mmCIF file of C-alpha atoms and ligand atoms in Angstrom:
data_model
loop_
_atom_site.group_PDB
_atom_site.id
_atom_site.type_symbol
_atom_site.label_atom_id
_atom_site.label_comp_id
_atom_site.label_asym_id
_atom_site.label_seq_id
_atom_site.Cartn_x
_atom_site.Cartn_y
_atom_site.Cartn_z
ATOM 1 C CA ASP A 1306 137.184 121.640 72.050
ATOM 2 C CA VAL A 1307 139.586 120.559 69.364
ATOM 3 C CA LEU A 1308 139.321 117.516 67.105
ATOM 4 C CA ARG A 1309 142.757 116.060 66.352
ATOM 5 C CA ILE A 1310 142.698 114.772 62.776
ATOM 6 C CA GLY A 1311 144.846 112.518 60.626
ATOM 7 C CA VAL A 1312 144.703 112.546 56.826
ATOM 8 C CA VAL A 1313 145.316 109.358 54.873
ATOM 9 C CA GLY A 1314 146.432 109.852 51.259
ATOM 10 C CA VAL A 1315 148.463 112.871 50.150
ATOM 11 C CA GLY A 1316 147.377 113.217 46.525
ATOM 12 C CA ILE A 1317 145.464 116.231 45.251
ATOM 13 C CA MET A 1318 142.556 115.933 47.664
ATOM 14 C CA GLY A 1319 144.621 114.786 50.656
ATOM 15 C CA ALA A 1320 146.864 117.844 50.311
ATOM 16 C CA ASP A 1321 143.848 120.092 49.804
ATOM 17 C CA HIS A 1322 142.115 118.783 52.923
ATOM 18 C CA ALA A 1323 145.319 119.031 54.968
ATOM 19 C CA GLU A 1324 145.600 122.737 54.040
ATOM 20 C CA ARG A 1325 141.989 123.272 54.915
ATOM 21 C CA LEU A 1326 142.288 121.559 58.296
ATOM 22 C CA ALA A 1327 145.532 123.343 59.186
ATOM 23 C CA ARG A 1328 144.519 126.815 58.081
ATOM 24 C CA ARG A 1329 140.787 127.378 58.005
ATOM 25 C CA THR A 1330 138.722 124.796 59.837
ATOM 26 C CA ALA A 1331 137.559 125.902 63.285
ATOM 27 C CA GLY A 1332 137.929 123.323 66.064
ATOM 28 C CA ALA A 1333 140.273 121.131 64.008
ATOM 29 C CA ARG A 1334 143.939 120.358 64.446
ATOM 30 C CA LEU A 1335 145.852 118.456 61.763
ATOM 31 C CA VAL A 1336 148.234 116.091 63.621
ATOM 32 C CA ALA A 1337 149.389 113.503 61.085
ATOM 33 C CA VAL A 1338 149.382 112.505 57.417
ATOM 34 C CA ALA A 1339 150.092 109.062 55.980
ATOM 35 C CA ASP A 1340 150.742 107.717 52.524
ATOM 36 C CA PRO A 1341 152.650 104.768 51.064
ATOM 37 C CA ASP A 1342 154.621 107.453 49.229
ATOM 38 C CA GLU A 1343 156.467 108.541 52.361
ATOM 39 C CA VAL A 1344 158.491 111.203 50.582
ATOM 40 C CA ARG A 1345 155.401 112.999 49.429
ATOM 41 C CA ALA A 1346 153.796 112.561 52.875
ATOM 42 C CA LYS A 1347 156.831 114.123 54.519
ATOM 43 C CA GLU A 1348 156.818 116.996 52.084
ATOM 44 C CA LEU A 1349 153.150 117.721 52.881
ATOM 45 C CA ALA A 1350 153.655 117.439 56.672
ATOM 46 C CA GLY A 1351 156.608 119.804 56.392
ATOM 47 C CA ARG A 1352 154.324 122.615 55.268
ATOM 48 C CA PHE A 1353 152.760 122.798 58.726
ATOM 49 C CA ASP A 1354 154.034 123.051 62.281
ATOM 50 C CA GLY A 1355 153.915 119.991 64.476
ATOM 51 C CA VAL A 1356 152.426 117.603 61.885
ATOM 52 C CA ARG A 1357 154.062 114.182 61.543
ATOM 53 C CA SER A 1358 154.079 111.871 58.530
ATOM 54 C CA GLY A 1359 154.234 108.159 58.057
ATOM 55 C CA GLY A 1360 153.724 105.416 55.516
ATOM 56 C CA ASP A 1361 151.100 103.322 57.272
ATOM 57 C CA ALA A 1362 147.430 104.284 57.198
ATOM 58 C CA LEU A 1363 146.394 101.741 59.829
ATOM 59 C CA GLU A 1364 149.025 103.038 62.241
ATOM 60 C CA LEU A 1365 147.716 106.578 61.775
ATOM 61 C CA ILE A 1366 144.144 105.440 62.331
ATOM 62 C CA ALA A 1367 145.048 103.632 65.564
ATOM 63 C CA ALA A 1368 147.258 106.443 66.953
ATOM 64 C CA GLU A 1369 146.242 107.682 70.420
ATOM 65 C CA ASP A 1370 146.462 111.348 69.452
ATOM 66 C CA VAL A 1371 144.201 110.958 66.385
ATOM 67 C CA ASP A 1372 140.523 111.513 67.209
ATOM 68 C CA ALA A 1373 139.141 111.420 63.664
ATOM 69 C CA VAL A 1374 140.311 110.615 60.124
ATOM 70 C CA ILE A 1375 139.907 111.942 56.614
ATOM 71 C CA LEU A 1376 140.456 109.265 53.961
ATOM 72 C CA ALA A 1377 141.710 110.685 50.698
ATOM 73 C CA SER A 1378 143.245 107.394 49.614
ATOM 74 C CA PRO A 1379 142.136 105.429 46.484
ATOM 75 C CA GLY A 1380 138.695 103.755 46.684
ATOM 76 C CA SER A 1381 140.327 100.311 46.460
ATOM 77 C CA VAL A 1382 141.724 100.641 50.024
ATOM 78 C CA HIS A 1383 138.715 102.387 51.623
ATOM 79 C CA GLU A 1384 137.044 99.239 52.943
ATOM 80 C CA GLU A 1385 139.977 98.219 55.102
ATOM 81 C CA GLN A 1386 140.589 101.782 56.277
ATOM 82 C CA VAL A 1387 136.963 102.591 57.102
ATOM 83 C CA LEU A 1388 136.699 99.305 59.028
ATOM 84 C CA ALA A 1389 139.797 100.276 61.013
ATOM 85 C CA CYS A 1390 138.190 103.636 61.882
ATOM 86 C CA LEU A 1391 135.004 101.890 62.989
ATOM 87 C CA ALA A 1392 136.999 99.404 65.086
ATOM 88 C CA ALA A 1393 138.791 102.324 66.740
ATOM 89 C CA GLY A 1394 135.489 104.169 67.281
ATOM 90 C CA LYS A 1395 136.729 107.225 65.301
ATOM 91 C CA PRO A 1396 134.633 109.400 63.011
ATOM 92 C CA VAL A 1397 135.798 109.163 59.388
ATOM 93 C CA LEU A 1398 135.185 111.420 56.388
ATOM 94 C CA CYS A 1399 135.777 109.040 53.462
ATOM 95 C CA GLU A 1400 136.312 110.546 50.021
ATOM 96 C CA LYS A 1401 134.160 109.200 47.220
ATOM 97 C CA PRO A 1402 133.764 106.561 45.927
ATOM 98 C CA LEU A 1403 133.042 104.715 49.176
ATOM 99 C CA THR A 1404 134.455 101.495 47.666
ATOM 100 C CA MET A 1405 134.781 99.956 44.210
ATOM 101 C CA ASP A 1406 131.905 97.462 44.298
ATOM 102 C CA SER A 1407 128.513 97.173 45.987
ATOM 103 C CA GLU A 1408 129.420 94.141 48.090
ATOM 104 C CA SER A 1409 132.234 95.920 49.901
ATOM 105 C CA SER A 1410 130.137 99.082 50.289
ATOM 106 C CA LEU A 1411 127.358 96.993 51.794
ATOM 107 C CA ARG A 1412 129.775 95.442 54.241
ATOM 108 C CA LEU A 1413 130.556 98.992 55.409
ATOM 109 C CA VAL A 1414 126.845 99.788 55.784
ATOM 110 C CA GLN A 1415 126.521 96.658 57.958
ATOM 111 C CA ALA A 1416 129.589 97.483 60.042
ATOM 112 C CA ASP A 1417 128.416 101.046 60.585
ATOM 113 C CA ARG A 1418 124.955 99.831 61.663
ATOM 114 C CA GLU A 1419 126.593 97.676 64.343
ATOM 115 C CA VAL A 1420 128.467 100.731 65.569
ATOM 116 C CA ARG A 1421 125.294 102.767 65.502
ATOM 117 C CA GLY A 1422 123.610 100.097 67.596
ATOM 118 C CA ARG A 1423 126.351 100.493 70.208
ATOM 119 C CA LEU A 1424 127.134 104.217 70.090
ATOM 120 C CA GLY A 1425 123.803 105.588 68.924
ATOM 121 C CA ARG A 1426 125.417 107.362 65.991
ATOM 122 C CA SER A 1427 127.098 106.596 62.729
ATOM 123 C CA LEU A 1428 130.815 107.282 62.337
ATOM 124 C CA VAL A 1429 131.042 107.490 58.544
ATOM 125 C CA GLN A 1430 130.441 110.495 56.292
ATOM 126 C CA VAL A 1431 131.075 110.126 52.558
ATOM 127 C CA GLY A 1432 132.762 112.950 50.649
ATOM 128 C CA PHE A 1433 129.906 113.960 48.329
ATOM 129 C CA MET A 1434 130.862 117.614 48.757
ATOM 130 C CA ARG A 1435 128.367 118.958 46.202
ATOM 131 C CA ARG A 1436 125.626 118.613 48.827
ATOM 132 C CA PHE A 1437 127.400 121.476 50.653
ATOM 133 C CA ASP A 1438 127.773 123.682 47.575
ATOM 134 C CA PRO A 1439 125.530 126.735 48.125
ATOM 135 C CA GLU A 1440 124.032 126.429 44.618
ATOM 136 C CA TYR A 1441 123.224 122.742 44.853
ATOM 137 C CA SER A 1442 121.771 123.128 48.346
ATOM 138 C CA GLN A 1443 119.661 126.091 47.209
ATOM 139 C CA LEU A 1444 118.460 124.108 44.239
ATOM 140 C CA ARG A 1445 117.444 121.282 46.519
ATOM 141 C CA SER A 1446 115.525 123.713 48.742
ATOM 142 C CA VAL A 1447 113.712 125.144 45.730
ATOM 143 C CA LEU A 1448 112.742 121.703 44.434
ATOM 144 C CA ALA A 1449 111.814 120.334 47.866
ATOM 145 C CA GLY A 1450 109.836 123.543 48.623
ATOM 146 C CA GLY A 1451 107.363 122.402 46.040
ATOM 147 C CA THR A 1452 106.495 125.755 44.442
ATOM 148 C CA LEU A 1453 107.602 124.457 41.023
ATOM 149 C CA GLY A 1454 105.607 121.259 41.374
ATOM 150 C CA ARG A 1455 107.041 117.799 40.919
ATOM 151 C CA THR A 1456 110.601 117.464 39.539
ATOM 152 C CA LEU A 1457 110.534 115.763 36.185
ATOM 153 C CA LEU A 1458 114.020 115.887 34.754
ATOM 154 C CA LEU A 1459 117.610 116.816 35.521
ATOM 155 C CA HIS A 1460 120.228 117.606 32.881
ATOM 156 C CA ASN A 1461 123.791 117.419 34.178
ATOM 157 C CA VAL A 1462 127.048 118.496 32.525
ATOM 158 C CA HIS A 1463 130.337 117.487 34.121
ATOM 159 C CA ARG A 1464 133.576 118.421 32.329
ATOM 160 C CA ASN A 1465 137.195 118.316 33.379
ATOM 161 C CA ALA A 1466 139.936 120.000 31.352
ATOM 162 C CA SER A 1467 141.899 116.791 31.600
ATOM 163 C CA VAL A 1468 142.445 113.914 34.015
ATOM 164 C CA PRO A 1469 145.731 113.261 35.750
ATOM 165 C CA HIS A 1470 146.436 109.624 35.002
ATOM 166 C CA ALA A 1471 147.091 107.888 31.766
ATOM 167 C CA ASP A 1472 145.208 105.029 33.459
ATOM 168 C CA PHE A 1473 141.969 106.982 33.830
ATOM 169 C CA ARG A 1474 140.038 104.355 31.865
ATOM 170 C CA SER A 1475 136.351 104.443 30.890
ATOM 171 C CA GLU A 1476 135.325 102.591 34.070
ATOM 172 C CA MET A 1477 137.119 105.202 36.177
ATOM 173 C CA ILE A 1478 135.005 107.937 34.526
ATOM 174 C CA VAL A 1479 131.909 106.101 35.769
ATOM 175 C CA ARG A 1480 133.207 105.365 39.277
ATOM 176 C CA ASP A 1481 135.071 108.534 39.970
ATOM 177 C CA SER A 1482 133.372 111.268 37.982
ATOM 178 C CA LEU A 1483 129.816 110.123 37.134
ATOM 179 C CA VAL A 1484 129.431 109.042 40.781
ATOM 180 C CA HIS A 1485 128.986 112.738 41.708
ATOM 181 C CA GLU A 1486 126.018 112.958 39.312
ATOM 182 C CA ILE A 1487 124.556 109.810 40.843
ATOM 183 C CA ASP A 1488 124.650 111.416 44.278
ATOM 184 C CA VAL A 1489 123.264 114.697 42.894
ATOM 185 C CA ALA A 1490 120.309 112.845 41.321
ATOM 186 C CA ARG A 1491 119.536 111.002 44.578
ATOM 187 C CA PHE A 1492 119.978 114.239 46.566
ATOM 188 C CA LEU A 1493 117.811 116.440 44.366
ATOM 189 C CA PHE A 1494 115.038 113.884 43.716
ATOM 190 C CA GLY A 1495 115.176 112.420 47.224
ATOM 191 C CA GLU A 1496 114.756 109.024 45.557
ATOM 192 C CA GLU A 1497 116.928 106.093 44.565
ATOM 193 C CA VAL A 1498 118.227 105.544 41.024
ATOM 194 C CA VAL A 1499 116.621 102.335 39.761
ATOM 195 C CA ALA A 1500 118.264 101.972 36.342
ATOM 196 C CA ILE A 1501 121.186 103.363 34.352
ATOM 197 C CA GLN A 1502 122.226 103.350 30.729
ATOM 198 C CA VAL A 1503 125.662 104.508 29.662
ATOM 199 C CA MET A 1504 126.191 105.459 26.008
ATOM 200 C CA SER A 1505 129.503 105.708 24.213
ATOM 201 C CA PRO A 1506 129.615 108.521 21.662
ATOM 202 C CA ALA A 1507 132.584 108.866 19.275
ATOM 203 C CA PRO A 1508 135.514 109.734 21.578
ATOM 204 C CA THR A 1509 137.550 112.931 21.579
ATOM 205 C CA THR A 1510 141.028 112.613 20.112
ATOM 206 C CA HIS A 1511 142.304 113.850 23.490
ATOM 207 C CA ALA A 1512 141.247 110.653 25.261
ATOM 208 C CA SER A 1513 143.734 107.800 25.595
ATOM 209 C CA PRO A 1514 143.183 105.088 22.988
ATOM 210 C CA GLY A 1515 140.210 102.921 23.843
ATOM 211 C CA VAL A 1516 138.821 105.309 26.501
ATOM 212 C CA VAL A 1517 135.174 106.309 26.117
ATOM 213 C CA ASP A 1518 135.189 110.071 26.660
ATOM 214 C CA PRO A 1519 132.758 111.851 26.566
ATOM 215 C CA GLN A 1520 130.081 109.511 27.998
ATOM 216 C CA VAL A 1521 126.370 110.121 28.146
ATOM 217 C CA ALA A 1522 124.491 108.357 30.964
ATOM 218 C CA ILE A 1523 120.752 108.288 31.647
ATOM 219 C CA PHE A 1524 119.346 107.444 35.104
ATOM 220 C CA THR A 1525 115.796 106.393 35.787
ATOM 221 C CA MET A 1526 114.640 107.501 39.217
ATOM 222 C CA ALA A 1527 112.321 105.459 41.459
ATOM 223 C CA GLY A 1528 109.395 107.789 40.736
ATOM 224 C CA GLY A 1529 109.958 107.617 36.958
ATOM 225 C CA GLY A 1530 111.884 110.866 36.516
ATOM 226 C CA LEU A 1531 114.864 110.875 34.159
ATOM 227 C CA VAL A 1532 118.353 112.334 34.501
ATOM 228 C CA THR A 1533 120.648 112.973 31.529
ATOM 229 C CA ASN A 1534 124.349 113.295 32.202
ATOM 230 C CA GLU A 1535 127.285 114.286 30.021
ATOM 231 C CA VAL A 1536 130.631 113.461 31.533
ATOM 232 C CA PHE A 1537 133.645 114.647 29.540
ATOM 233 C CA VAL A 1538 136.979 114.472 31.315
ATOM 234 C CA ASN A 1539 139.303 115.706 28.568
ATOM 235 C CA SER A 1540 137.404 118.795 27.452
ATOM 236 C CA GLN A 1541 140.670 120.797 27.311
ATOM 237 C CA VAL A 1542 138.956 123.948 28.593
ATOM 238 C CA GLY A 1543 138.362 123.806 32.329
ATOM 239 C CA TYR A 1544 136.055 122.515 35.053
ATOM 240 C CA GLU A 1545 132.396 122.915 34.150
ATOM 241 C CA VAL A 1546 129.672 121.487 36.327
ATOM 242 C CA ARG A 1547 126.118 122.529 35.522
ATOM 243 C CA CYS A 1548 122.716 121.221 36.397
ATOM 244 C CA GLU A 1549 119.311 122.135 35.087
ATOM 245 C CA ALA A 1550 116.260 120.848 36.882
ATOM 246 C CA VAL A 1551 112.940 120.772 35.047
ATOM 247 C CA ALA A 1552 109.770 120.723 37.136
ATOM 248 C CA GLU A 1553 106.069 121.016 36.336
ATOM 249 C CA ARG A 1554 105.949 124.781 36.636
ATOM 250 C CA GLY A 1555 109.456 125.944 35.898
ATOM 251 C CA SER A 1556 113.138 125.110 35.504
ATOM 252 C CA VAL A 1557 116.262 126.139 37.434
ATOM 253 C CA VAL A 1558 119.870 126.184 36.226
ATOM 254 C CA ILE A 1559 122.915 126.220 38.479
ATOM 255 C CA GLY A 1560 126.645 126.225 37.832
ATOM 256 C CA ARG A 1561 126.970 128.943 35.208
ATOM 257 C CA PRO A 1562 130.128 130.830 36.199
ATOM 258 C CA SER A 1563 129.129 133.884 34.182
ATOM 259 C CA ALA A 1564 125.772 134.285 35.939
ATOM 260 C CA GLY A 1565 127.126 136.441 38.716
ATOM 261 C CA LEU A 1566 129.948 138.042 36.749
ATOM 262 C CA TYR A 1567 130.107 140.484 33.911
ATOM 263 C CA SER A 1568 133.730 141.226 33.129
ATOM 264 C CA ALA A 1569 134.662 143.771 30.433
ATOM 265 C CA THR A 1570 138.300 143.560 29.291
ATOM 266 C CA LEU A 1571 140.494 144.094 26.271
ATOM 267 C CA ALA A 1572 141.098 141.238 23.870
ATOM 268 C CA ALA A 1573 144.501 140.572 22.322
ATOM 269 C CA ASP A 1574 143.548 142.595 19.223
ATOM 270 C CA GLY A 1575 142.605 145.632 21.344
ATOM 271 C CA SER A 1576 138.828 145.260 20.979
ATOM 272 C CA GLY A 1577 136.547 145.161 23.986
ATOM 273 C CA GLN A 1578 135.328 141.737 25.131
ATOM 274 C CA TRP A 1579 133.193 140.412 27.919
ATOM 275 C CA GLY A 1580 133.035 137.173 29.865
ATOM 276 C CA GLY A 1581 134.394 135.316 32.846
ATOM 277 C CA THR A 1582 136.869 132.521 33.255
ATOM 278 C CA VAL A 1583 136.231 128.805 33.603
ATOM 279 C CA PRO A 1584 137.684 127.378 36.847
ATOM 280 C CA ALA A 1585 140.658 125.090 36.310
ATOM 281 C CA ASP A 1586 139.416 122.269 38.517
ATOM 282 C CA TYR A 1587 137.141 121.143 41.308
ATOM 283 C CA ARG A 1588 139.313 122.654 44.052
ATOM 284 C CA THR A 1589 138.349 126.094 42.755
ATOM 285 C CA ARG A 1590 134.738 125.438 41.710
ATOM 286 C CA PHE A 1591 133.865 123.614 44.878
ATOM 287 C CA ALA A 1592 136.195 125.433 47.331
ATOM 288 C CA THR A 1593 133.281 126.657 49.454
ATOM 289 C CA ALA A 1594 131.608 123.260 49.313
ATOM 290 C CA TYR A 1595 134.723 121.494 50.612
ATOM 291 C CA ASP A 1596 135.181 124.087 53.345
ATOM 292 C CA LEU A 1597 131.559 123.704 54.482
ATOM 293 C CA GLU A 1598 131.731 119.913 54.204
ATOM 294 C CA VAL A 1599 134.806 119.602 56.415
ATOM 295 C CA GLN A 1600 133.601 122.230 58.910
ATOM 296 C CA SER A 1601 130.275 120.520 59.269
ATOM 297 C CA TRP A 1602 131.988 117.141 59.722
ATOM 298 C CA VAL A 1603 134.264 118.551 62.432
ATOM 299 C CA ASP A 1604 131.418 120.349 64.192
ATOM 300 C CA SER A 1605 129.228 117.239 64.219
ATOM 301 C CA ALA A 1606 132.088 114.975 65.395
ATOM 302 C CA LEU A 1607 132.744 117.359 68.294
ATOM 303 C CA ARG A 1608 129.049 117.278 69.166
ATOM 304 C CA GLY A 1609 129.033 113.471 68.965
ATOM 305 C CA GLU A 1610 126.642 113.489 66.042
ATOM 306 C CA SER A 1611 126.745 112.543 62.401
ATOM 307 C CA VAL A 1612 125.284 114.611 59.572
ATOM 308 C CA GLY A 1613 126.034 114.753 55.863
ATOM 309 C CA PRO A 1614 126.093 112.042 53.187
ATOM 310 C CA SER A 1615 125.874 108.665 54.911
ATOM 311 C CA VAL A 1616 127.442 105.297 54.348
ATOM 312 C CA TRP A 1617 124.079 104.313 52.776
ATOM 313 C CA ASP A 1618 124.497 107.194 50.290
ATOM 314 C CA GLY A 1619 127.969 105.813 49.524
ATOM 315 C CA TYR A 1620 126.635 102.284 49.056
ATOM 316 C CA ALA A 1621 123.702 103.398 46.861
ATOM 317 C CA ALA A 1622 126.049 105.398 44.614
ATOM 318 C CA THR A 1623 128.440 102.479 44.309
ATOM 319 C CA ALA A 1624 125.576 100.167 43.395
ATOM 320 C CA VAL A 1625 124.513 102.541 40.612
ATOM 321 C CA SER A 1626 128.040 102.976 39.278
ATOM 322 C CA SER A 1627 128.538 99.192 39.298
ATOM 323 C CA ALA A 1628 125.395 98.816 37.194
ATOM 324 C CA GLY A 1629 126.801 101.676 35.039
ATOM 325 C CA MET A 1630 129.920 99.674 34.350
ATOM 326 C CA THR A 1631 127.876 96.758 33.110
ATOM 327 C CA SER A 1632 125.934 99.143 30.913
ATOM 328 C CA LEU A 1633 129.179 100.772 29.632
ATOM 329 C CA ALA A 1634 130.227 97.325 28.357
ATOM 330 C CA THR A 1635 126.915 96.492 26.664
ATOM 331 C CA GLY A 1636 125.185 99.808 25.966
ATOM 332 C CA GLU A 1637 122.042 98.314 27.485
ATOM 333 C CA ARG A 1638 119.928 99.798 30.261
ATOM 334 C CA VAL A 1639 120.779 97.987 33.521
ATOM 335 C CA THR A 1640 118.582 97.903 36.632
ATOM 336 C CA VAL A 1641 120.138 98.678 39.986
ATOM 337 C CA ASP A 1642 119.888 96.123 42.843
ATOM 338 C CA LEU A 1643 119.793 97.720 46.246
ATOM 339 C CA VAL A 1644 119.208 95.797 49.426
ATOM 340 C CA ASP A 1645 116.261 96.694 51.630
ATOM 341 C CA PRO A 1646 117.391 99.731 53.644
ATOM 342 C CA LEU A 1647 115.867 98.420 56.862
ATOM 343 C CA THR A 1648 116.872 94.760 56.865
ATOM 344 C CA LEU A 1649 119.896 95.051 54.505
ATOM 345 C CA SER A 1650 118.739 91.810 52.845
ATOM 346 C CA PRO A 1651 118.075 91.428 49.121
ATOM 347 C CA ASN A 1652 115.008 93.369 48.104
ATOM 348 C CA ALA A 1653 113.018 91.671 45.352
ATOM 349 C CA SER A 1654 110.996 94.803 44.596
ATOM 350 C CA SER A 1655 114.055 96.970 44.028
ATOM 351 C CA THR A 1656 114.865 95.042 40.875
ATOM 352 C CA LYS A 1657 111.401 95.546 39.394
ATOM 353 C CA GLU A 1658 110.781 98.553 37.175
HETATM 354 C C1 LIG B 1899 137.622 113.640 40.730
HETATM 355 O O1 LIG B 1899 137.965 112.541 41.494
HETATM 356 C C2 LIG B 1899 136.497 114.348 41.345
HETATM 357 O O2 LIG B 1899 135.924 113.993 42.337
HETATM 358 C C3 LIG B 1899 136.033 115.528 40.588
HETATM 359 O O3 LIG B 1899 135.008 116.197 41.213
HETATM 360 C C4 LIG B 1899 135.613 115.066 39.225
HETATM 361 O O4 LIG B 1899 135.238 116.165 38.462
HETATM 362 C C5 LIG B 1899 136.754 114.361 38.524
HETATM 363 O O5 LIG B 1899 136.316 113.916 37.273
HETATM 364 C C6 LIG B 1899 137.206 113.168 39.357
HETATM 365 O O6 LIG B 1899 138.318 112.567 38.732
#
């Protein structure tokens, strides 16, 4: 069986997913790419045999020869595009963030529930690829295995050498970068985030004027555990993503590139030196995670199942980042309002601490 796939959005991640589908995903065939920037879409399609390009996402989603869709478009257009996939009955892997505000994410949870009622399965997977990273999934197994006792704290570090757009404002750091840590916290604790506080340290001179970078965010988990997060998107150096979990009888660190690597070389002055390199960006650091994510999505779509981060995970993360944006503006701790997962109606208890 082969799943014929269309990719919407041909930026960094769209191009990366297209390459993955065309060259190394079993059971997948890339058939079309679409982007409002038709020149760029055509250039991407031209790298592969028999792949067409177009400017209209909705046309690609509706196309007869497209069985499933990867959305690598901006979050602001995800609602319309995910709804189109649901209407067409096609599995969709939607890059994070699911949408830009909780209301629209909740509408997608509702729409996907209706589909689930009819088809018996969800059609939406959200692109929280870290869940597929071997280190994060091992860490989760260790914590869930219980030998270390209850998880108490997580300390996350998330650095990018730089960010592409001059318009990568403070809010974008919360929605687009911190959102990964929100999902990691929910994934590793197996609980919702109930409150968030975002602090604004003195910014680096490498940030655009007025942009808060680095940021430090603290999450409170439903069971009372705390998560500290540093997000620094203009670190100049490279892509560093680390996580340390602290439990009652031990701690575990993941994401240290040097851990498995001892490299002895000559320095410029001729002396011996040791050390590894810092990956340039997420495509390198999470290459395996993305491959496993997409392979697992394709395999489950062919089986008629859905696995992986759900539309609820996307909604919960959006709700936390929305509260994070309020906190970014005030510096205060803000509680997160999630609807009741069963009824999807407002849940009075979720706002209590
Ligand atoms: C980007 O969109 C990602 O998802 C990366 O993982 C993150 O590190 C980066 O800050 C985001 O802009």
